[in-house]
mmCIF file of C-alpha atoms in Angstrom:
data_model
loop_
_atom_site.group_PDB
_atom_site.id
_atom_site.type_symbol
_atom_site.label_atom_id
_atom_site.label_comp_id
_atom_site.label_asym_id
_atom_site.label_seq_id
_atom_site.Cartn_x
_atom_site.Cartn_y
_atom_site.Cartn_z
ATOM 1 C CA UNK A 1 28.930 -2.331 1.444
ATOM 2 C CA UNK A 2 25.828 -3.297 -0.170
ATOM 3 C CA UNK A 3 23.317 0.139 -0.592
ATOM 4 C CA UNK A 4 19.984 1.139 -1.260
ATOM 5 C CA UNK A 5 18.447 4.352 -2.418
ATOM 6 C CA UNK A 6 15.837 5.946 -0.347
ATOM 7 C CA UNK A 7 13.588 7.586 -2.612
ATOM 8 C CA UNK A 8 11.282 10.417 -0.893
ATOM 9 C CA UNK A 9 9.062 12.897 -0.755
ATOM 10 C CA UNK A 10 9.122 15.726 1.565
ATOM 11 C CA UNK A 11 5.069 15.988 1.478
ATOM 12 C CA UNK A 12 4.860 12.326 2.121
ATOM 13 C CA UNK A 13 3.659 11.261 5.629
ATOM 14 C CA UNK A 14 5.035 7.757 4.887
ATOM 15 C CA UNK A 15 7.825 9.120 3.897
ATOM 16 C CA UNK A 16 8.244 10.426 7.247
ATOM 17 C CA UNK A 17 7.899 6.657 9.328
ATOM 18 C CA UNK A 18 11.097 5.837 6.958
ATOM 19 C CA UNK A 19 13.308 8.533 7.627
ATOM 20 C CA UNK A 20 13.037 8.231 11.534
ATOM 21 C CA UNK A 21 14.217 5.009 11.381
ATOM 22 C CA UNK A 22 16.102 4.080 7.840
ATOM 23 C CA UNK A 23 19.348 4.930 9.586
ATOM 24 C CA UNK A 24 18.732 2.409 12.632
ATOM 25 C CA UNK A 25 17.552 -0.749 10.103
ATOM 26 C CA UNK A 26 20.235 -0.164 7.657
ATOM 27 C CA UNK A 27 23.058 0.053 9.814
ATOM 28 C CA UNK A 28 21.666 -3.349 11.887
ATOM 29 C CA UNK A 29 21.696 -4.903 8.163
ATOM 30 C CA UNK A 30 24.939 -3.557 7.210
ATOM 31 C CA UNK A 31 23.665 -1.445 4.346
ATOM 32 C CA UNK A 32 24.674 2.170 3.103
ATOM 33 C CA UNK A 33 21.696 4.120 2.343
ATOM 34 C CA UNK A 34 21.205 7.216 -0.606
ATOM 35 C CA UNK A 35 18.777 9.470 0.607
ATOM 36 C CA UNK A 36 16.950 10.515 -2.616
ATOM 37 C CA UNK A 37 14.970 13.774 -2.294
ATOM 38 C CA UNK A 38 12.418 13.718 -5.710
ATOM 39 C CA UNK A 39 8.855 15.163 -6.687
ATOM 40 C CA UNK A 40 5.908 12.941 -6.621
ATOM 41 C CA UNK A 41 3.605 16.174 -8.309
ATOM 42 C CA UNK A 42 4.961 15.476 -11.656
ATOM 43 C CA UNK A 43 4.659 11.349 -11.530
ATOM 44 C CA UNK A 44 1.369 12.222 -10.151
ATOM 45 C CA UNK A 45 0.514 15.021 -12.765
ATOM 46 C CA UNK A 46 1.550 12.613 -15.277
ATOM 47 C CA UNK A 47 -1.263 10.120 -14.761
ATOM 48 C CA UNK A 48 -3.792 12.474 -14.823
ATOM 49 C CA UNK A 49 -3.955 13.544 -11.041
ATOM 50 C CA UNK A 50 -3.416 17.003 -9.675
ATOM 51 C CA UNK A 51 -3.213 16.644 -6.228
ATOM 52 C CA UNK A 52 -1.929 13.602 -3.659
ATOM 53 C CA UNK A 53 -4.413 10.461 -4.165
ATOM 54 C CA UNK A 54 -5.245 10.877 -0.380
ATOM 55 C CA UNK A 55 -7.040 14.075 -1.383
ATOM 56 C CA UNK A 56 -8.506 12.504 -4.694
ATOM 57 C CA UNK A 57 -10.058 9.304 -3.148
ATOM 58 C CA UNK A 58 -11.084 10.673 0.751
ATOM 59 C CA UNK A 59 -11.690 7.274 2.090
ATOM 60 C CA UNK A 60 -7.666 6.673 1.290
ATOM 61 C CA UNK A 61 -6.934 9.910 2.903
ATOM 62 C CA UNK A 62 -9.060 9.028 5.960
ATOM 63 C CA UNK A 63 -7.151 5.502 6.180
ATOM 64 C CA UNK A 64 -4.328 6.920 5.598
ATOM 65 C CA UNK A 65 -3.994 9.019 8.608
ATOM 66 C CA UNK A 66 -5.359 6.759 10.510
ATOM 67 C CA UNK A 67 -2.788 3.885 9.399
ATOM 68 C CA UNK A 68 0.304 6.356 10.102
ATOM 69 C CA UNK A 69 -1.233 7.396 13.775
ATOM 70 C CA UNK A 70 -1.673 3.754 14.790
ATOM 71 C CA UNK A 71 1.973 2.529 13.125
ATOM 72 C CA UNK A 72 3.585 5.954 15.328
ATOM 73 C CA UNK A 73 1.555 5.038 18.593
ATOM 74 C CA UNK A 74 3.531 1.856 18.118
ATOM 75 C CA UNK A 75 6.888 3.647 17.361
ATOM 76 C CA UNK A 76 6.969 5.971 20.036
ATOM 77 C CA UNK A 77 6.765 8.707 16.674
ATOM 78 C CA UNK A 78 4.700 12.196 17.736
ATOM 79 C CA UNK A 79 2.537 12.275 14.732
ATOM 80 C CA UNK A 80 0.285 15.431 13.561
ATOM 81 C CA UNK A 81 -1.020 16.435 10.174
ATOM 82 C CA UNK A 82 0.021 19.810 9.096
ATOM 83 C CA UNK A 83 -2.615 22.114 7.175
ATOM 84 C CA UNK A 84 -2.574 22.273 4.363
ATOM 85 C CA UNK A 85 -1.400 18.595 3.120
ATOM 86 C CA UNK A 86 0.128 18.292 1.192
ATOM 87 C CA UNK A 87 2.828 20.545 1.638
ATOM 88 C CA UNK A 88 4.587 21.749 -0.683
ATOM 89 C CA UNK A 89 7.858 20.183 -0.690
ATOM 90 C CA UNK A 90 9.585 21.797 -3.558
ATOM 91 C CA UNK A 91 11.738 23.817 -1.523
ATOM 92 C CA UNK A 92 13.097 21.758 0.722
ATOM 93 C CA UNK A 93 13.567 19.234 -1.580
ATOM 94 C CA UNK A 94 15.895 21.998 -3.398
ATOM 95 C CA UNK A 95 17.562 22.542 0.100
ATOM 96 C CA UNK A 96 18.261 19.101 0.547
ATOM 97 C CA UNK A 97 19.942 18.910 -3.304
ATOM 98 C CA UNK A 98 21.862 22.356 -2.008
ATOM 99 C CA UNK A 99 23.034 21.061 1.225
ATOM 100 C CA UNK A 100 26.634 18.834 1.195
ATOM 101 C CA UNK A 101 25.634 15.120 0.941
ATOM 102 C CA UNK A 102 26.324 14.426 4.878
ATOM 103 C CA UNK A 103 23.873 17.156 6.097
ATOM 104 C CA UNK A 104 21.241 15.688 3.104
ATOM 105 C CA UNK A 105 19.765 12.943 6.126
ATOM 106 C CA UNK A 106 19.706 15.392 9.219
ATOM 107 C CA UNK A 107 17.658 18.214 7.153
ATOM 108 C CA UNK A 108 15.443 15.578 5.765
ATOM 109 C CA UNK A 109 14.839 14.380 9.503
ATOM 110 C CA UNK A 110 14.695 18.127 10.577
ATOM 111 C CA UNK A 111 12.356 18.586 8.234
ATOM 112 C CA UNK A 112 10.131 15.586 8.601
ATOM 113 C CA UNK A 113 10.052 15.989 12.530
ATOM 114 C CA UNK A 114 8.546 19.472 11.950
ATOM 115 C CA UNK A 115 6.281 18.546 9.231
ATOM 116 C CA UNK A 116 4.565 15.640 10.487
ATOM 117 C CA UNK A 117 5.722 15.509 13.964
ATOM 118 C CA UNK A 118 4.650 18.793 14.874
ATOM 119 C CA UNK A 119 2.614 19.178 12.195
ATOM 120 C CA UNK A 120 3.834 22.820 11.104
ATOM 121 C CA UNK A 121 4.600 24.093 7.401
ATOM 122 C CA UNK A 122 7.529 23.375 5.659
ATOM 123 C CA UNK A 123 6.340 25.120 2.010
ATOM 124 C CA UNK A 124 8.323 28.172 2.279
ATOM 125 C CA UNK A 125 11.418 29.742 3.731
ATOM 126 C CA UNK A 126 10.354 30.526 6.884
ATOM 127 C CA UNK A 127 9.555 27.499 7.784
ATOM 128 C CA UNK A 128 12.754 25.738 6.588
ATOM 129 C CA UNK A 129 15.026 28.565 7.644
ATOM 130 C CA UNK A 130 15.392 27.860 11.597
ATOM 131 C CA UNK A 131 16.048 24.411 10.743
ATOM 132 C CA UNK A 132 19.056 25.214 9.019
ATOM 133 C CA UNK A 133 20.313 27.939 11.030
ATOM 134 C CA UNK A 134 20.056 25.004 13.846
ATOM 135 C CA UNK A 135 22.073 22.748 11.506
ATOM 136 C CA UNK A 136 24.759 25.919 11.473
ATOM 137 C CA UNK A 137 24.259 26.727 7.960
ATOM 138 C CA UNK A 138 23.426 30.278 6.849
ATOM 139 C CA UNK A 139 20.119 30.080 5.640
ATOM 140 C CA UNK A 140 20.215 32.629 3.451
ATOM 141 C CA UNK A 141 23.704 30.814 1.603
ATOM 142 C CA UNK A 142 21.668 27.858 1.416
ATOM 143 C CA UNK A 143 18.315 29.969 -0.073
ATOM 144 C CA UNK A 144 20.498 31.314 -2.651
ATOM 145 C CA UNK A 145 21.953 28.515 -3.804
ATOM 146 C CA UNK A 146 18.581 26.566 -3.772
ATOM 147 C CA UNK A 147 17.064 29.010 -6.116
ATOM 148 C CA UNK A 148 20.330 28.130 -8.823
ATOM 149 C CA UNK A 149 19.401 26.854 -11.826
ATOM 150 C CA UNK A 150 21.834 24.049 -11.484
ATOM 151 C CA UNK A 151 19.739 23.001 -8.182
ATOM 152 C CA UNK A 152 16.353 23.158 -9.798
ATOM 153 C CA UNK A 153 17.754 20.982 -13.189
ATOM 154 C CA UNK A 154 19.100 18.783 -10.566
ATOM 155 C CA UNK A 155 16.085 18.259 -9.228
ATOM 156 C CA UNK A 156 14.627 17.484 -12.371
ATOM 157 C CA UNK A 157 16.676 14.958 -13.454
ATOM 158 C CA UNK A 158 15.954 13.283 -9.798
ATOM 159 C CA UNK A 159 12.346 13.407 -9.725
ATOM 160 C CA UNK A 160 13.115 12.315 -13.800
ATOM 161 C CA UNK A 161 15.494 9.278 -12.923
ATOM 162 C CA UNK A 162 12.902 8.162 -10.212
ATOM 163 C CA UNK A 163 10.082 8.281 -12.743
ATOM 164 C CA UNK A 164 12.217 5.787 -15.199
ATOM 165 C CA UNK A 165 13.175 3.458 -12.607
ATOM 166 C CA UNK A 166 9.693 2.996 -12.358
ATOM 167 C CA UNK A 167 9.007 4.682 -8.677
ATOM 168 C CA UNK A 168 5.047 5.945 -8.449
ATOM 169 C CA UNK A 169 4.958 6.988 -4.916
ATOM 170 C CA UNK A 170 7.040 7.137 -1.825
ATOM 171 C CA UNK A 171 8.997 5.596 -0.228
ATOM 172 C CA UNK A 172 10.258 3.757 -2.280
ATOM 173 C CA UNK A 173 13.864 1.742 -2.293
ATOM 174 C CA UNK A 174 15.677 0.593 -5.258
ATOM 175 C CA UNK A 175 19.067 -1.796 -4.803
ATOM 176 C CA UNK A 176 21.963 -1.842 -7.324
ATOM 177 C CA UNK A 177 20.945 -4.627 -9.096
ATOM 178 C CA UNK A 178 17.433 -2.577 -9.782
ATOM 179 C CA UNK A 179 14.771 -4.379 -7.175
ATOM 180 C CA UNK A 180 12.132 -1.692 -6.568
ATOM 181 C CA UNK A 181 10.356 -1.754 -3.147
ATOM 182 C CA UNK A 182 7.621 0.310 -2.371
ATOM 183 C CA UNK A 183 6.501 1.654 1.264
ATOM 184 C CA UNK A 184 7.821 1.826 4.467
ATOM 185 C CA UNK A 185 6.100 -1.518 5.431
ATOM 186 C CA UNK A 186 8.562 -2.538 2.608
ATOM 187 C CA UNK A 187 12.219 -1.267 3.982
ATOM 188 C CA UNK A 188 12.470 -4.441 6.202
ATOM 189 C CA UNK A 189 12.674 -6.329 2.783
ATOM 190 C CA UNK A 190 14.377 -4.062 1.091
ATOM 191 C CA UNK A 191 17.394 -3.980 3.113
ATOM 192 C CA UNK A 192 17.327 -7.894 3.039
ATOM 193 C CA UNK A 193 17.579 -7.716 -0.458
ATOM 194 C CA UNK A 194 20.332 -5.484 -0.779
ATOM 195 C CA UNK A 195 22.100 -7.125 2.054
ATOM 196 C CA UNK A 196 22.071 -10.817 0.206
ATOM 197 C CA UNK A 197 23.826 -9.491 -2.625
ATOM 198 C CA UNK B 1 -13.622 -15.233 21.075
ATOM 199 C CA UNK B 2 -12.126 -11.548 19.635
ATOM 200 C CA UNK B 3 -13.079 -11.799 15.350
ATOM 201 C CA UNK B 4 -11.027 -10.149 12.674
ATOM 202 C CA UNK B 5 -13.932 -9.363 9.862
ATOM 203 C CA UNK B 6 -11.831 -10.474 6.439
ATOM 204 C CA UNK B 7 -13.390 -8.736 3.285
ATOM 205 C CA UNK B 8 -11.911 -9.644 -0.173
ATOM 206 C CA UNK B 9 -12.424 -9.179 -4.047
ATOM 207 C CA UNK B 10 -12.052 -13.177 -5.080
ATOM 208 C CA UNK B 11 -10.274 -10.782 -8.834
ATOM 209 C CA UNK B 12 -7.645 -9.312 -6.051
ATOM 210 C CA UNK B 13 -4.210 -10.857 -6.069
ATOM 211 C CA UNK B 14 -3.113 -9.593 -2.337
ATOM 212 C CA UNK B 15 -6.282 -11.128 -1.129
ATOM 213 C CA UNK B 16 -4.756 -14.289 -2.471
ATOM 214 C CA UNK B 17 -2.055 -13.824 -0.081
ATOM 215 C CA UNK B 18 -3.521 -13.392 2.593
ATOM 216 C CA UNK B 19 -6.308 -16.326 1.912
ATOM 217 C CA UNK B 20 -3.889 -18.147 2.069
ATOM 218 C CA UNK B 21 -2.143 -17.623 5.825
ATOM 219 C CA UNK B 22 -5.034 -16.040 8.031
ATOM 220 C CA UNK B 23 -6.449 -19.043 9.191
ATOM 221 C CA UNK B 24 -3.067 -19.940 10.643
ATOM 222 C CA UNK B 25 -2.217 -16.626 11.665
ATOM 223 C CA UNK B 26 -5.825 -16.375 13.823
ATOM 224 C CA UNK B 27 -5.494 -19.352 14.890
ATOM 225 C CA UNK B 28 -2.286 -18.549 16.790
ATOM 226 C CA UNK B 29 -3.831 -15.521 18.029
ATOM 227 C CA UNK B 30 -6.905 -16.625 19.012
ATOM 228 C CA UNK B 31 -8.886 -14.466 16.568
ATOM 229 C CA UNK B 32 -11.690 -15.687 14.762
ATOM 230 C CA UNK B 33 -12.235 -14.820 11.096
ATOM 231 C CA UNK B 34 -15.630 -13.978 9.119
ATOM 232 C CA UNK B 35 -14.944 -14.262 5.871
ATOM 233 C CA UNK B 36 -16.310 -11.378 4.064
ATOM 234 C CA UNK B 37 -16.186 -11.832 -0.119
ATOM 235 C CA UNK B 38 -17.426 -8.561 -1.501
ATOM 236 C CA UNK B 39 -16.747 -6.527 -5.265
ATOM 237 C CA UNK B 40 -14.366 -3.870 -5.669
ATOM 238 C CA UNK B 41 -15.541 -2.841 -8.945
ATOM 239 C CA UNK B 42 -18.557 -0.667 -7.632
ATOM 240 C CA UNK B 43 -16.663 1.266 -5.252
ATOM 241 C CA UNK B 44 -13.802 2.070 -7.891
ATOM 242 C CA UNK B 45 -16.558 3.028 -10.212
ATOM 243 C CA UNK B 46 -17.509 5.506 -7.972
ATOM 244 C CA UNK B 47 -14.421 6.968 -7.676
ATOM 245 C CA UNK B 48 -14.074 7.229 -10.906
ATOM 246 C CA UNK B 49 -12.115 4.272 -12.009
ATOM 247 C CA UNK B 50 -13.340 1.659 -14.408
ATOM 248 C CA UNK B 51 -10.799 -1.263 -14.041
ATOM 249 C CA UNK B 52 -8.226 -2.216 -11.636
ATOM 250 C CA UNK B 53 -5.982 0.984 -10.943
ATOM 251 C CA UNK B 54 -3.092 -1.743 -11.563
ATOM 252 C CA UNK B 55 -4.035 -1.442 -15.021
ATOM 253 C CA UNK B 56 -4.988 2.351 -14.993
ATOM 254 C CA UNK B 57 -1.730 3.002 -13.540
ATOM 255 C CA UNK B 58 0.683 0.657 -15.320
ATOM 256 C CA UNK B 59 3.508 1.332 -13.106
ATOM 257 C CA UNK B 60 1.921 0.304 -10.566
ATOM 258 C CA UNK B 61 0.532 -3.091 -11.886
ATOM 259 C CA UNK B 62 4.600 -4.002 -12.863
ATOM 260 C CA UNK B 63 5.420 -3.202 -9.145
ATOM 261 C CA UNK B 64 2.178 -4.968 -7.851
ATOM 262 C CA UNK B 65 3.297 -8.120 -9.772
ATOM 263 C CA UNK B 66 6.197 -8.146 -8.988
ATOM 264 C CA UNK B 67 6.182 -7.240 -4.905
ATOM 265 C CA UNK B 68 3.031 -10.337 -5.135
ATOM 266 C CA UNK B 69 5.837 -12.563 -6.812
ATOM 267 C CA UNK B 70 8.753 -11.509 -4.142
ATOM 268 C CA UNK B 71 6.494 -12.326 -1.034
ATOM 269 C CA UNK B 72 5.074 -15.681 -2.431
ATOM 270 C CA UNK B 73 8.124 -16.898 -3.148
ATOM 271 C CA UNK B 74 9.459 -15.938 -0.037
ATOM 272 C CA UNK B 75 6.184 -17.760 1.665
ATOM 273 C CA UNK B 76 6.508 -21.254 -1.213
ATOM 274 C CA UNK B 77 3.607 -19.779 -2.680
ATOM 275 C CA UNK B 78 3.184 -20.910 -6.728
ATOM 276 C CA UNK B 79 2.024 -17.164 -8.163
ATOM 277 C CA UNK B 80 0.574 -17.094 -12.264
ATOM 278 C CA UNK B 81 -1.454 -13.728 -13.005
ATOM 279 C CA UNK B 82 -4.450 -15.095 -14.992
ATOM 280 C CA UNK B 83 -5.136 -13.239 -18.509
ATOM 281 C CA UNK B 84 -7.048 -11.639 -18.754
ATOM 282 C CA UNK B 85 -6.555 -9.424 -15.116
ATOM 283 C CA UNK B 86 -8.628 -8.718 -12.842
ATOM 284 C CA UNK B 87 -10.834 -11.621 -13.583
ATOM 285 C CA UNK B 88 -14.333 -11.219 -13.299
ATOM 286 C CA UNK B 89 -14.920 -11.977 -9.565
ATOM 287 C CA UNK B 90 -18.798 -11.513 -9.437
ATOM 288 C CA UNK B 91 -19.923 -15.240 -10.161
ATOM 289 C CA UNK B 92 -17.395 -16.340 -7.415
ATOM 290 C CA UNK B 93 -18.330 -13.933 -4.946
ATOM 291 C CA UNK B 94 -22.230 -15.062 -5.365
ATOM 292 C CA UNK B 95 -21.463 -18.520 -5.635
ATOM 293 C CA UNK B 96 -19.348 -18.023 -2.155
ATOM 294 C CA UNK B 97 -22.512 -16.301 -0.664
ATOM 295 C CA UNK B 98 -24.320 -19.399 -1.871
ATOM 296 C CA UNK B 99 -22.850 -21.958 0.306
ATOM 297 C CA UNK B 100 -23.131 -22.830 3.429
ATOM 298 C CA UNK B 101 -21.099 -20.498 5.767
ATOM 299 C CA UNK B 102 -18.495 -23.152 6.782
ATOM 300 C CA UNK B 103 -17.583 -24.096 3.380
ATOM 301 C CA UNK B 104 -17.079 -20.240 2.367
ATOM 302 C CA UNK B 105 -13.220 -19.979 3.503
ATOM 303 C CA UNK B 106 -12.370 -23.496 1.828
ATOM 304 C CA UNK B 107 -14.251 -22.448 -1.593
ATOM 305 C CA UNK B 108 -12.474 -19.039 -1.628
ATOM 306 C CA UNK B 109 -9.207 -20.836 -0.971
ATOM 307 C CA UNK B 110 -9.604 -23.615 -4.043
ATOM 308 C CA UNK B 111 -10.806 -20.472 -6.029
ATOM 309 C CA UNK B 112 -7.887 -18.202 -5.206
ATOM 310 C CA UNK B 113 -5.280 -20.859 -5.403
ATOM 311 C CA UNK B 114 -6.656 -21.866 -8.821
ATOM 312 C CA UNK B 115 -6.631 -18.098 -10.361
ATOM 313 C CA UNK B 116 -3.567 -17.017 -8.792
ATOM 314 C CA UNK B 117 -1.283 -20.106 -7.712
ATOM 315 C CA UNK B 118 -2.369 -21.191 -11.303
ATOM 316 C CA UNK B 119 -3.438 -18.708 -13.466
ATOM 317 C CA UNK B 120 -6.584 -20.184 -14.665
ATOM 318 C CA UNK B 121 -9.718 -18.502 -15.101
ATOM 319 C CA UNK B 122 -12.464 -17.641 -12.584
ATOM 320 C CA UNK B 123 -14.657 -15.789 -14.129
ATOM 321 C CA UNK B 124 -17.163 -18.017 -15.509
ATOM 322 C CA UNK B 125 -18.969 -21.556 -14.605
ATOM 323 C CA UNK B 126 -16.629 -23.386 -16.262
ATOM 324 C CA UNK B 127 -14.019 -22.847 -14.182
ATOM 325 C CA UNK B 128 -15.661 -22.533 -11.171
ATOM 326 C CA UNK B 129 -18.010 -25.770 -11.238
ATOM 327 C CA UNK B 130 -14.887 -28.334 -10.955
ATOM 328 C CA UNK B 131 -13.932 -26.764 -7.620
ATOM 329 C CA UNK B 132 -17.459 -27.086 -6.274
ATOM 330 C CA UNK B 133 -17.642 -30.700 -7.422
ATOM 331 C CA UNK B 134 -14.205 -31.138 -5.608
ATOM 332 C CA UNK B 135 -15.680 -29.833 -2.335
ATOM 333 C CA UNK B 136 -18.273 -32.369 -3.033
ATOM 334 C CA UNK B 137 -21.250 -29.655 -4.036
ATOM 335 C CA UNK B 138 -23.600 -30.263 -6.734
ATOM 336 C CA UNK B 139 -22.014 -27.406 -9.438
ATOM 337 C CA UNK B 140 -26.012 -26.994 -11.133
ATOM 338 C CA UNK B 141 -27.508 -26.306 -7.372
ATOM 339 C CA UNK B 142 -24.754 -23.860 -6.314
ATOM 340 C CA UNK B 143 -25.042 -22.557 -10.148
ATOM 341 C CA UNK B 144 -28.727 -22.018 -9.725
ATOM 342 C CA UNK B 145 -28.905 -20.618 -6.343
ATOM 343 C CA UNK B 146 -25.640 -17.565 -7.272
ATOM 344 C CA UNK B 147 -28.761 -16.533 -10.036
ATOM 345 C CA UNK B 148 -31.271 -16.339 -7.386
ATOM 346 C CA UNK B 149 -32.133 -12.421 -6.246
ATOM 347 C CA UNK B 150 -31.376 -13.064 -2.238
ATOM 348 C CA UNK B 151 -27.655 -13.840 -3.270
ATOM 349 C CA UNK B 152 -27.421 -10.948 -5.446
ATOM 350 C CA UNK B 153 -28.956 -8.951 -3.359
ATOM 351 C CA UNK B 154 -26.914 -10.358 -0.455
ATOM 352 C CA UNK B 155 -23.798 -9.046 -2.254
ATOM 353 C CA UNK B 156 -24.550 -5.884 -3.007
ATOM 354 C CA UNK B 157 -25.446 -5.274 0.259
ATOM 355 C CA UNK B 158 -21.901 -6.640 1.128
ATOM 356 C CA UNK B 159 -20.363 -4.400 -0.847
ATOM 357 C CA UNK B 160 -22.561 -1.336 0.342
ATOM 358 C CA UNK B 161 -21.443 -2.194 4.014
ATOM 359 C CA UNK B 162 -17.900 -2.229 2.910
ATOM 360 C CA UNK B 163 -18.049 1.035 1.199
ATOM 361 C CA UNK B 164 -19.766 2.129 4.590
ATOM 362 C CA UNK B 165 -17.025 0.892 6.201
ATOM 363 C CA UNK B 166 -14.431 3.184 4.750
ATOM 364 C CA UNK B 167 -13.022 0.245 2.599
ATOM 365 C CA UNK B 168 -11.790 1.027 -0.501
ATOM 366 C CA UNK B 169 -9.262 -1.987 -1.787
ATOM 367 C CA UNK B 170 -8.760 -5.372 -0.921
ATOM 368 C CA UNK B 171 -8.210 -6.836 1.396
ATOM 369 C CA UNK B 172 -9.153 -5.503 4.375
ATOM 370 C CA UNK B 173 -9.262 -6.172 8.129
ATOM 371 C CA UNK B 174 -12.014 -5.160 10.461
ATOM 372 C CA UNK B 175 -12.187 -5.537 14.125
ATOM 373 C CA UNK B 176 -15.607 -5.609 16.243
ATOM 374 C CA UNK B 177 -14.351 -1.945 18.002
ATOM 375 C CA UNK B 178 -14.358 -0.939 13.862
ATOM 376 C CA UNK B 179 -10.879 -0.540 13.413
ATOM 377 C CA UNK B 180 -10.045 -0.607 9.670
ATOM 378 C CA UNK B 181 -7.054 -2.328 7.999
ATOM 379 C CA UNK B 182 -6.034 -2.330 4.489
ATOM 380 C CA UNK B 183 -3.688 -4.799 2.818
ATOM 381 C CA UNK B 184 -2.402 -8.074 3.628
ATOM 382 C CA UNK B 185 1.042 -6.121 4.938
ATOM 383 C CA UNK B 186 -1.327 -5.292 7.981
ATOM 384 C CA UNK B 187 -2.539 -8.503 9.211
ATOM 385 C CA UNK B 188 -0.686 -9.116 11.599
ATOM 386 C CA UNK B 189 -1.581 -6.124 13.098
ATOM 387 C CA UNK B 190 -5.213 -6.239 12.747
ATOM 388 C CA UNK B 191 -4.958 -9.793 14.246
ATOM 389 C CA UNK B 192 -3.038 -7.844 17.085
ATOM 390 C CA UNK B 193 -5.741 -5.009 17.506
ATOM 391 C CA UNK B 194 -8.553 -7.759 17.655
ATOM 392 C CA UNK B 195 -6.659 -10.044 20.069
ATOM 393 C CA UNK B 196 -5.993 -7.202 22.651
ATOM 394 C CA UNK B 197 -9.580 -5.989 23.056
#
């Protein structure tokens, strides 16, 4: 079965349209999908920028939120900015690395719906914690093993593989023969392309 | 009739795209189109930027080429990035101030399809005087009149609306009820917004 990865955030709001509705696409277009927790901070940091570029350029930011409250209107999608954004996704991004790779798409979900559906935090433990007691995972098994340093190199060499395939911001979907797509208006395409191959 | 204002930087490749299929797009959904050439380079300036952030961010200008050369192929659009890029858009943009409002559209068309379906320079007179002559305008008039300080004036007031607007890349889409859309990925749903109002 043809595949794509699914590179994303955990602070990113378009991150969010994607993972509602990866699993629907990809299975219509007979594609396996990776889901790919990185860190955009340090591609960001990188370039010179120390926060998201919807904070550095507030017109973008304004847009932005706009664009993602129209495109869930049309989705059915509950949509609501959490304070402060972004969140801080390193965390769950360390969760999702911790968790087996079946339970990687529902916590990302889990933690999307609560981040930008409900717009509640998702920075720390307590936030993260009832999501994966309602998973049936001990979240203190899962805390532990987040905070191992084998979790946080992994992480690393994620957010460090994204960076060298070339990924700036999320989503973003990469096929095995190396096509980079970038945004969820680009998934539609993205799945094409893997499918044709 | 509902209108769809269309604002574009004549140096942005995406506005190419979308120069290319509005008319036909609108036309189907029985949205009229201003065309609305303005510069980009003032409002990057004042955030900071001083060239195209697909050369500030060179990531992003490898992706940007190559998601541009992915969708025009897909639409049997030819695709050649002029060198240098961005071109220098600011004669063009006068000259398409210039001319009489029904020839605006077809100008920007011959001078989009000449930088970007052929990778020629716009930048100057000399490549921008054949395509008047083609249209069947006297090149020295049109010349003459871009210099004058009502068209330059004219522009930067242009551009000062779209800043006002919230507009900060190219192109973008705004309805009469002052919706905002950014990128040629969301016409079709700015023609949508403007045709159900």
């Amino acid at each position: 079965m043809p595949r794509v990865d699914f590179w994303f955030d955990f602070a990113s709001t378009y991150s969010y349209l994607t993972a509602m509705r990866i699993e629907r696409l990809a299975q219509a277009a007979g594609v396996g999908i990776a889901w790919r927790p990185f860190l955009l901070g340090p591609i960001f940091k990188a370039q010179g920028w120390e926060t998201s570029p919807f904070n550095l350029f507030p017109a973008k930011g304004r847009y932005m939120a706009r664009d993602i409250e129209r495109i869930a209107a049309a989705r059915g999608l509950p949509f609501k900015m959490p304070e402060p954004f972004p969140q801080t996704s390193l965390l769950a991004a360390r969760m999702a690395l911790a968790l087996p790779n079946e339970a990687r798409a529902p916590f990302a979900r889990a933690v999307f719906a609560r981040e930008f559906g409900e717009g509640r935090s998702i920075s720390d433990e307590e936030g993260l914690a009832p999501l994966l007691a309602q998973m049936g995972f001990d979240p203190r098994a899962v805390i532990a093993k987040s905070g191992e340093a084998a979790i946080k190199e992994s992480l690393r060499a994620e957010t460090a593989e994204a960076q060298g395939l070339g990924i700036f911001g999320a989503p973003s979907f990469v096929t095995t023969d190396g096509e980079l797509f970038w945004g969820d208006d680009r998934l539609e395409q993205a799945l094409a392309w893997a499918g044709r191959t």
